[in-house]
Tab-separated table of C-alpha atoms in Angstrom:
chain	number	residue	atom	x	y	z
A	18	MET	CA	41.151	-6.618	32.112
A	19	ILE	CA	38.994	-7.714	35.059
A	20	ALA	CA	37.395	-4.284	34.895
A	21	ALA	CA	36.454	-4.270	30.731
A	22	LEU	CA	35.053	-8.161	31.432
A	23	ILE	CA	33.145	-6.340	34.295
A	24	PHE	CA	31.945	-3.432	31.903
A	25	VAL	CA	30.582	-5.580	29.053
A	26	ILE	CA	28.969	-7.776	31.310
A	27	SER	CA	27.373	-5.308	33.121
A	28	MET	CA	26.265	-3.475	30.214
A	29	ALA	CA	24.444	-6.368	28.537
A	30	ALA	CA	22.762	-7.373	31.977
A	31	LEU	CA	21.749	-3.687	32.035
A	32	LEU	CA	20.237	-3.763	28.508
A	33	GLN	CA	18.365	-6.836	29.159
A	34	PHE	CA	17.155	-5.328	32.928
A	35	PHE	CA	15.786	-2.048	31.350
A	36	PHE	CA	13.875	-4.046	28.762
A	37	LEU	CA	12.051	-6.397	31.014
A	38	HIS	CA	11.323	-4.032	33.637
A	39	CYS	CA	9.738	-1.327	30.820
A	40	ARG	CA	8.095	-4.359	29.405
A	41	SER	CA	6.761	-5.443	32.858
A	42	ILE	CA	4.869	-2.392	32.757
A	43	LEU	CA	3.432	-2.787	29.230
A	44	ALA	CA	2.200	-6.358	30.579
A	45	TYR	CA	-0.803	-5.417	32.373
A	46	SER	CA	-2.380	-3.697	29.465
A	47	GLY	CA	-1.988	-6.592	27.089
A	48	ARG	CA	-4.579	-8.194	28.875
A	49	VAL	CA	-7.228	-5.669	28.454
A	50	GLU	CA	-9.490	-5.887	25.470
A	51	LEU	CA	-10.081	-2.624	23.855
A	52	SER	CA	-13.638	-1.992	23.501
A	53	GLU	CA	-15.334	-1.425	19.940
A	54	HIS	CA	-16.117	2.216	20.887
A	55	ILE	CA	-12.274	2.983	20.992
A	56	ARG	CA	-11.566	1.311	17.696
A	57	GLU	CA	-13.987	3.141	15.975
A	58	VAL	CA	-12.956	6.505	17.423
A	59	THR	CA	-9.358	6.054	16.584
A	60	GLY	CA	-9.865	3.829	13.179
A	61	LEU	CA	-7.998	0.772	14.773
A	62	ALA	CA	-9.948	-1.696	12.548
A	63	SER	CA	-8.026	-4.838	12.764
A	64	GLN	CA	-7.201	-6.669	16.225
A	65	ASP	CA	-3.622	-5.427	16.240
A	66	VAL	CA	-2.317	-1.663	16.844
A	67	ALA	CA	0.084	-0.507	14.658
A	68	ALA	CA	3.810	0.151	15.908
A	69	GLY	CA	3.504	3.814	14.516
A	70	ASP	CA	0.492	4.388	16.022
A	71	PHE	CA	1.782	5.400	19.725
A	72	GLU	CA	2.206	9.023	19.412
A	73	ARG	CA	-1.243	9.817	17.754
A	74	LEU	CA	-2.607	7.475	20.592
A	75	VAL	CA	-1.025	9.686	23.501
A	76	GLN	CA	-2.204	12.805	21.818
A	77	LEU	CA	-5.601	11.727	21.799
A	78	ALA	CA	-5.203	10.490	25.296
A	79	ARG	CA	-4.036	14.130	26.169
A	80	LEU	CA	-6.681	15.423	24.958
A	81	CYS	CA	-9.421	13.610	27.504
A	82	PRO	CA	-9.578	14.524	31.589
A	83	GLU	CA	-6.751	13.025	33.228
A	84	ARG	CA	-7.706	10.137	35.693
A	85	GLY	CA	-4.847	11.153	37.772
A	86	ASP	CA	-3.425	7.250	38.043
A	87	ASP	CA	-1.623	6.774	34.475
A	88	ARG	CA	0.438	10.061	33.654
A	89	LYS	CA	3.316	8.680	35.191
A	90	ASP	CA	3.011	5.422	32.889
A	91	ILE	CA	2.523	7.068	29.540
A	92	ARG	CA	5.728	8.924	30.518
A	93	ILE	CA	7.946	6.016	31.516
A	94	VAL	CA	6.291	4.007	28.077
A	95	GLY	CA	6.743	7.307	25.934
A	96	VAL	CA	10.822	6.821	26.448
A	97	TYR	CA	11.001	2.989	26.338
A	98	TYR	CA	8.502	3.524	22.914
A	99	ARG	CA	11.398	6.217	21.661
A	100	LEU	CA	14.572	4.407	22.451
A	101	LEU	CA	13.024	1.220	20.519
A	102	HIS	CA	12.400	3.724	17.603
A	103	ALA	CA	16.110	4.903	17.908
A	104	ILE	CA	17.529	1.118	17.888
A	105	GLY	CA	15.165	0.389	15.172
A	106	ARG	CA	16.051	2.871	12.908
A	107	ALA	CA	19.729	2.271	13.612
A	108	THR	CA	19.569	-1.270	13.156
A	109	ARG	CA	16.948	-1.697	10.271
A	110	TRP	CA	20.007	-2.084	7.652
A	111	LEU	CA	22.556	-3.635	9.448
A	112	ILE	CA	20.306	-6.657	11.659
A	113	PRO	CA	16.755	-6.561	10.519
A	114	SER	CA	15.925	-9.384	13.070
A	115	VAL	CA	16.663	-6.376	15.711
A	116	ALA	CA	14.425	-3.857	13.849
A	117	GLU	CA	11.452	-6.596	13.607
A	118	TRP	CA	11.815	-6.974	17.442
A	119	THR	CA	11.662	-3.597	18.291
A	120	ASP	CA	8.334	-3.256	15.909
A	121	THR	CA	6.820	-5.863	17.562
A	122	GLU	CA	7.572	-3.843	20.856
A	123	ARG	CA	6.610	-0.608	19.577
A	124	ARG	CA	3.363	-2.204	18.915
A	125	GLY	CA	3.019	-3.219	22.544
A	126	CYS	CA	3.626	0.462	23.790
A	127	SER	CA	0.732	1.736	21.025
A	128	TYR	CA	-1.419	-0.835	22.522
A	129	PHE	CA	-0.368	0.526	25.878
A	130	ALA	CA	-1.283	4.136	24.817
A	131	ALA	CA	-4.867	2.673	23.026
A	132	VAL	CA	-5.844	1.101	26.465
A	133	ALA	CA	-4.621	4.546	28.484
A	134	LEU	CA	-7.210	6.122	25.603
A	135	ASP	CA	-9.908	4.171	26.442
A	136	ARG	CA	-9.762	3.905	29.903
A	137	ARG	CA	-9.979	7.672	29.759
A	138	ILE	CA	-12.834	8.009	27.461
A	139	SER	CA	-15.092	5.912	29.832
A	140	TYR	CA	-13.587	8.051	32.619
A	141	SER	CA	-15.147	11.261	30.564
A	142	ARG	CA	-18.416	9.428	29.998
A	143	ASP	CA	-18.696	8.850	33.699
A	144	LEU	CA	-18.182	12.148	34.566
A	145	PHE	CA	-20.355	13.404	32.216
A	146	SER	CA	-23.327	11.127	33.588
A	147	GLN	CA	-22.419	12.162	36.979
A	148	GLN	CA	-22.644	15.614	36.147
A	149	VAL	CA	-25.898	15.252	34.171
A	150	ALA	CA	-27.401	13.048	37.039
A	151	GLU	CA	-26.671	15.724	39.665
A	152	HIS	CA	-28.422	18.696	37.397
A	153	LEU	CA	-31.199	16.425	37.081
B	5	MET	CA	29.893	12.635	44.232
B	6	MET	CA	29.931	16.099	42.922
B	7	PRO	CA	28.783	19.752	44.287
B	8	GLY	CA	26.356	22.065	42.717
B	9	SER	CA	22.800	22.388	42.288
B	10	TYR	CA	22.632	19.113	40.265
B	11	SER	CA	23.872	16.509	42.927
B	12	MET	CA	21.787	18.788	45.198
B	13	VAL	CA	18.428	18.450	43.625
B	14	VAL	CA	19.085	14.728	42.806
B	15	TRP	CA	20.129	14.304	46.526
B	16	ILE	CA	16.916	15.530	47.366
B	17	ILE	CA	14.570	13.218	45.184
B	18	SER	CA	16.523	10.644	46.128
B	19	ALA	CA	15.502	11.075	49.917
B	20	LEU	CA	12.434	11.825	49.245
B	21	ALA	CA	11.732	8.565	47.365
B	22	GLU	CA	13.694	6.919	50.089
B	23	GLY	CA	11.488	8.444	52.804
B	24	PHE	CA	8.685	7.479	50.783
B	25	VAL	CA	9.113	3.697	50.869
B	26	VAL	CA	9.797	3.579	54.032
B	27	VAL	CA	6.252	5.784	54.583
B	28	CYS	CA	4.479	3.272	52.394
B	29	SER	CA	5.665	0.057	54.096
B	30	LEU	CA	4.546	1.734	57.617
B	31	TYR	CA	1.016	2.925	55.993
B	32	ARG	CA	0.679	-0.577	54.825
B	33	LYS	CA	1.545	-2.191	58.245
B	34	ASN	CA	4.387	-4.160	56.204
B	35	PHE	CA	7.443	-2.769	58.279
B	36	LEU	CA	8.407	-5.804	59.729
B	37	ARG	CA	7.861	-7.528	56.754
B	38	GLU	CA	10.392	-5.889	54.680
B	39	ILE	CA	12.574	-4.988	57.345
B	40	PRO	CA	15.670	-5.458	55.137
B	41	ILE	CA	14.138	-3.054	52.173
B	42	ASN	CA	13.182	-0.579	55.249
B	43	ILE	CA	16.479	-0.520	56.965
B	44	TYR	CA	18.219	-0.055	53.789
B	45	MET	CA	15.977	2.838	52.366
B	46	LEU	CA	16.440	4.324	55.959
B	47	ALA	CA	20.400	3.996	55.601
B	48	ALA	CA	20.160	5.480	52.107
B	49	PHE	CA	18.221	8.411	53.363
B	50	ALA	CA	20.797	8.734	56.449
B	51	VAL	CA	24.014	8.478	54.103
B	52	THR	CA	22.195	11.160	51.602
B	53	ILE	CA	21.711	13.833	54.594
B	54	GLY	CA	25.367	12.822	55.619
B	55	SER	CA	26.841	13.576	52.191
B	56	ALA	CA	25.412	16.918	52.139
B	57	VAL	CA	26.477	17.810	55.924
B	58	CYS	CA	29.974	16.312	54.821
B	59	ILE	CA	30.656	18.450	51.695
B	60	TYR	CA	29.076	21.666	53.844
B	61	ARG	CA	31.412	21.105	56.594
B	62	TYR	CA	34.896	19.479	54.874
B	63	GLY	CA	34.232	20.575	50.918
B	64	PHE	CA	33.815	18.384	48.124
B	65	ALA	CA	37.402	18.006	47.315
B	66	SER	CA	38.556	16.713	50.711
B	67	ARG	CA	39.821	13.112	51.526
B	68	THR	CA	37.276	13.181	54.484
B	69	TYR	CA	34.395	13.348	51.928
B	70	GLY	CA	36.205	10.954	49.459
B	71	TYR	CA	36.236	8.293	52.050
B	72	TYR	CA	32.729	9.045	53.335
B	73	TYR	CA	31.652	8.635	49.769
B	74	TYR	CA	33.359	5.124	48.991
B	75	TYR	CA	32.857	3.894	52.592
B	76	THR	CA	29.035	4.628	53.014
B	77	ASP	CA	28.688	3.453	49.625
B	78	SER	CA	30.058	-0.152	50.141
B	79	LEU	CA	27.819	-0.329	53.315
B	80	LEU	CA	24.844	0.212	51.324
B	81	THR	CA	25.766	-2.388	49.203
B	82	LEU	CA	26.422	-4.726	51.882
B	83	LEU	CA	22.896	-3.598	53.329
B	84	MET	CA	21.713	-4.222	49.602
B	85	PHE	CA	23.066	-8.031	50.048
B	86	TRP	CA	20.529	-8.367	52.951
B	87	VAL	CA	17.890	-7.003	50.644
B	88	ILE	CA	18.935	-9.568	48.146
B	89	ILE	CA	18.696	-12.781	50.546
B	90	HIS	CA	15.223	-11.260	51.433
B	91	PHE	CA	14.400	-11.648	48.289
B	92	TYR	CA	15.809	-15.212	47.820
B	93	GLN	CA	14.013	-16.113	51.033
B	94	GLU	CA	10.560	-14.970	49.685
B	95	VAL	CA	11.275	-16.930	46.509
B	96	PHE	CA	12.481	-20.379	48.619
B	97	LYS	CA	9.650	-19.702	51.135
B	98	GLU	CA	8.123	-23.134	51.008
B	99	MET	CA	11.174	-25.047	50.262
B	100	GLN	CA	12.935	-23.935	53.945
B	101	VAL	CA	16.283	-23.260	52.398
B	102	SER	CA	16.822	-20.025	53.995
B	103	ARG	CA	19.723	-21.113	56.193
B	104	TYR	CA	21.603	-22.162	53.074
B	105	VAL	CA	21.060	-19.037	51.519
B	106	ARG	CA	22.261	-16.873	54.394
B	107	ARG	CA	25.449	-18.937	54.330
B	108	ALA	CA	25.822	-18.846	50.680
B	109	ALA	CA	25.517	-15.257	50.639
B	110	VAL	CA	27.934	-14.940	53.224
B	111	LEU	CA	30.475	-17.137	51.915
B	112	LEU	CA	30.187	-15.026	48.410
B	113	LEU	CA	30.974	-11.843	50.295
B	114	LEU	CA	33.838	-12.791	52.222
B	115	ALA	CA	35.078	-14.278	48.934
B	116	THR	CA	34.940	-11.012	47.450
B	117	LEU	CA	36.780	-9.155	50.170
B	118	PHE	CA	39.500	-11.605	50.044
B	119	PHE	CA	39.773	-11.549	46.327
B	120	SER	CA	39.547	-7.632	46.110
B	121	PHE	CA	42.331	-7.586	48.750
B	122	LEU	CA	44.475	-9.792	46.444
B	123	VAL	CA	44.012	-7.897	43.660
B	124	VAL	CA	45.099	-4.512	44.984
B	125	ALA	CA	47.973	-5.943	47.324
B	126	HIS	CA	49.207	-7.829	43.668
B	127	GLN	CA	48.953	-4.225	41.565
B	128	SER	CA	50.010	-1.532	44.491
B	129	GLN	CA	52.452	-0.504	47.305
B	130	ASP	CA	51.200	2.868	48.086
B	131	ASN	CA	47.694	4.279	47.970
B	132	TRP	CA	46.690	0.730	49.039
B	133	THR	CA	43.356	1.974	50.978
B	134	ASN	CA	42.041	4.015	48.264
B	135	ARG	CA	42.998	1.113	45.533
B	136	PHE	CA	41.099	-0.998	48.055
B	137	VAL	CA	38.031	0.846	48.558
B	138	ILE	CA	37.223	1.339	44.908
B	139	GLU	CA	38.296	-2.295	44.030
B	140	ILE	CA	35.741	-3.368	46.415
B	141	GLY	CA	33.200	-0.813	45.550
B	142	GLN	CA	33.179	-2.283	41.667
B	143	ASN	CA	33.583	-6.058	42.514
B	144	LEU	CA	30.617	-5.796	44.969
B	145	TYR	CA	28.282	-4.301	42.743
B	146	PHE	CA	29.357	-7.228	40.426
B	147	VAL	CA	28.832	-9.771	43.111
B	148	GLY	CA	25.452	-8.089	43.353
B	149	LEU	CA	24.806	-8.022	39.472
B	150	VAL	CA	25.364	-12.022	39.491
B	151	LEU	CA	23.177	-12.902	42.336
B	152	THR	CA	20.373	-10.652	41.090
B	153	TYR	CA	20.686	-12.177	37.435
B	154	LEU	CA	20.928	-15.529	39.338
B	155	LEU	CA	17.307	-14.342	41.337
B	156	TRP	CA	16.082	-13.317	38.229
B	157	GLY	CA	16.938	-16.823	36.683
B	158	THR	CA	15.309	-18.745	39.786
B	159	LEU	CA	12.122	-16.268	39.561
B	160	LEU	CA	11.802	-17.970	35.388
B	161	LYS	CA	12.562	-21.222	36.723
B	162	LEU	CA	10.024	-21.411	39.427
B	163	HIS	CA	7.391	-19.735	37.439
B	164	GLU	CA	7.621	-16.690	39.856
B	165	SER	CA	3.928	-15.082	39.504
B	166	ARG	CA	4.096	-12.022	42.121
B	167	MET	CA	4.369	-9.006	39.878
B	168	ARG	CA	5.524	-6.680	42.800
B	169	LEU	CA	8.819	-9.371	43.508
B	170	VAL	CA	9.119	-9.293	39.553
B	171	GLN	CA	9.264	-5.662	39.167
B	172	LEU	CA	11.247	-5.094	42.480
B	173	VAL	CA	13.847	-7.626	40.973
B	174	LEU	CA	14.111	-5.947	37.739
B	175	ALA	CA	14.554	-2.513	39.311
B	176	LEU	CA	17.305	-3.865	41.498
B	177	GLY	CA	19.021	-5.596	38.326
B	178	VAL	CA	19.059	-2.072	36.493
B	179	TYR	CA	20.908	-0.443	39.421
B	180	PHE	CA	23.229	-3.303	40.038
B	181	SER	CA	24.155	-3.636	36.352
B	182	ALA	CA	24.276	0.093	35.839
B	183	SER	CA	26.443	0.597	38.941
B	184	ALA	CA	28.986	-2.051	38.411
B	185	GLY	CA	29.529	-0.914	34.483
B	186	THR	CA	29.905	2.440	35.905
B	187	TYR	CA	32.593	1.399	38.424
B	188	ALA	CA	34.448	-0.898	35.908
B	189	PHE	CA	34.101	1.800	33.112
B	190	GLY	CA	35.835	4.704	35.557
B	191	ASN	CA	38.595	1.831	36.590
B	192	LEU	CA	39.227	1.476	32.914
B	193	PHE	CA	39.377	5.304	32.165
B	194	PRO	CA	39.917	7.349	35.047
B	195	GLY	CA	40.292	10.529	32.881
B	196	LEU	CA	36.606	10.296	32.279
B	197	TYR	CA	35.465	10.671	35.854
B	198	MET	CA	35.512	14.427	36.505
B	199	PRO	CA	33.843	15.241	33.153
B	200	PHE	CA	31.409	12.516	32.274
B	201	LEU	CA	31.089	9.594	35.078
B	202	ARG	CA	30.545	11.708	38.033
B	203	TYR	CA	26.943	12.678	37.254
B	204	ILE	CA	26.014	8.949	37.039
B	205	PRO	CA	26.074	7.641	40.540
B	206	PRO	CA	24.207	10.330	42.105
B	207	MET	CA	21.216	9.366	39.619
B	208	LEU	CA	21.599	5.689	40.020
B	209	GLY	CA	20.956	6.474	43.850
B	210	ALA	CA	17.850	8.039	42.623
B	211	TRP	CA	16.655	5.147	40.578
B	212	LEU	CA	16.297	2.155	43.337
B	213	PRO	CA	14.402	4.108	45.568
B	214	ILE	CA	12.134	5.968	42.928
B	215	ALA	CA	11.561	2.214	40.927
B	216	TRP	CA	10.667	0.562	44.183
B	217	ALA	CA	8.314	3.470	45.550
B	218	TYR	CA	6.486	3.154	41.735
B	219	THR	CA	6.447	-0.295	42.068
B	220	PHE	CA	4.949	-0.189	46.074
B	221	THR	CA	2.453	2.306	45.440
B	222	LYS	CA	0.969	1.271	41.427
B	223	VAL	CA	1.415	-2.359	41.481
B	224	PRO	CA	-1.086	-4.160	44.045
B	225	GLY	CA	0.477	-7.078	46.307
B	226	GLU	CA	-2.003	-9.361	44.505
B	227	ALA	CA	-1.200	-8.524	41.014
B	228	ARG	CA	0.059	-11.545	38.966
B	229	LEU	CA	2.203	-11.801	36.430
B	230	SER	CA	4.260	-14.728	35.034
B	231	ALA	CA	7.928	-13.590	34.643
B	232	GLY	CA	8.415	-16.104	31.729
B	233	ARG	CA	5.573	-14.065	29.751
B	234	LEU	CA	8.020	-11.180	29.734
B	235	LEU	CA	10.977	-13.051	28.586
B	236	ALA	CA	8.648	-14.712	25.934
B	237	ARG	CA	7.447	-11.909	24.366
B	238	ALA	CA	11.086	-10.650	24.048
B	239	ARG	CA	11.818	-13.035	21.841
């Protein structure tokens, strides 16, 4: 009886701590404003980034030269995104409020990917201008 | 607690991450300021090496290794309590209540030991030591989880904004809740230990040093993030 109680409480706490931990990684990117340039490049016209944009944005980010400091972050957020996606699909018909919540969270993941892409593009530009300057 | 390449790989990763946290701390000249974390990491490193030696000398299925595993695990959990107390002291730094936090934690520990003893004494007459060491493991992890949850609540209440502290506490919460859950599940279904549950503790052992190494490397000490903001976004 005690073991069952401990198990249930532990699993509830585990879910909460895991989600909060992932969200703390995402939180930093939430403060960053996306540049006009990245909106044009990716076709993100409105202020909000769609939940389903994550994979596309990550693929675009992978095409850019790596800054070397965001690869692990993208991987962790990718795991979180896929977990949310699975929960969202499983609960869409049974508990719509949970599905809505996962959509909001996935939008956060997509915004994170957009920020990573923005940083990588500006890094590529810096590299390019550095090389041009060296040749001149 | 398992032989083979899987546990070896996980142990090597754990040992590297544990060493990395200590080296990071030395590099930032914070070794003494974060002494509970460093002592825990050094002890975990020693336990990891000891596990490999113990299996090599006595074998995975030996009673010696069984005792080694459970007793060192409980010892590490006790050291982890010191880390939690350190976090509480960080949070309550300006309130001068360190002494009360320490006393409360020691009392809670003694109560846990006594409760575990009562449960085992009530349940079984034979194999007493084995039952006690498993019971104490489960209960210590659960008390650790409760303390971490209270710490998280305190961070929210006091509007703590040090992002590094917030991430360290959240990683600790994941570790304690997963460990307590695994122990409890093992207690409920002992038959599932060999085919399934034995893969989990080595992974959990690696999770904490990796998550903390990540936090110490990626999150600057001066980074700020309101703990409440994380919860607000969850709603």
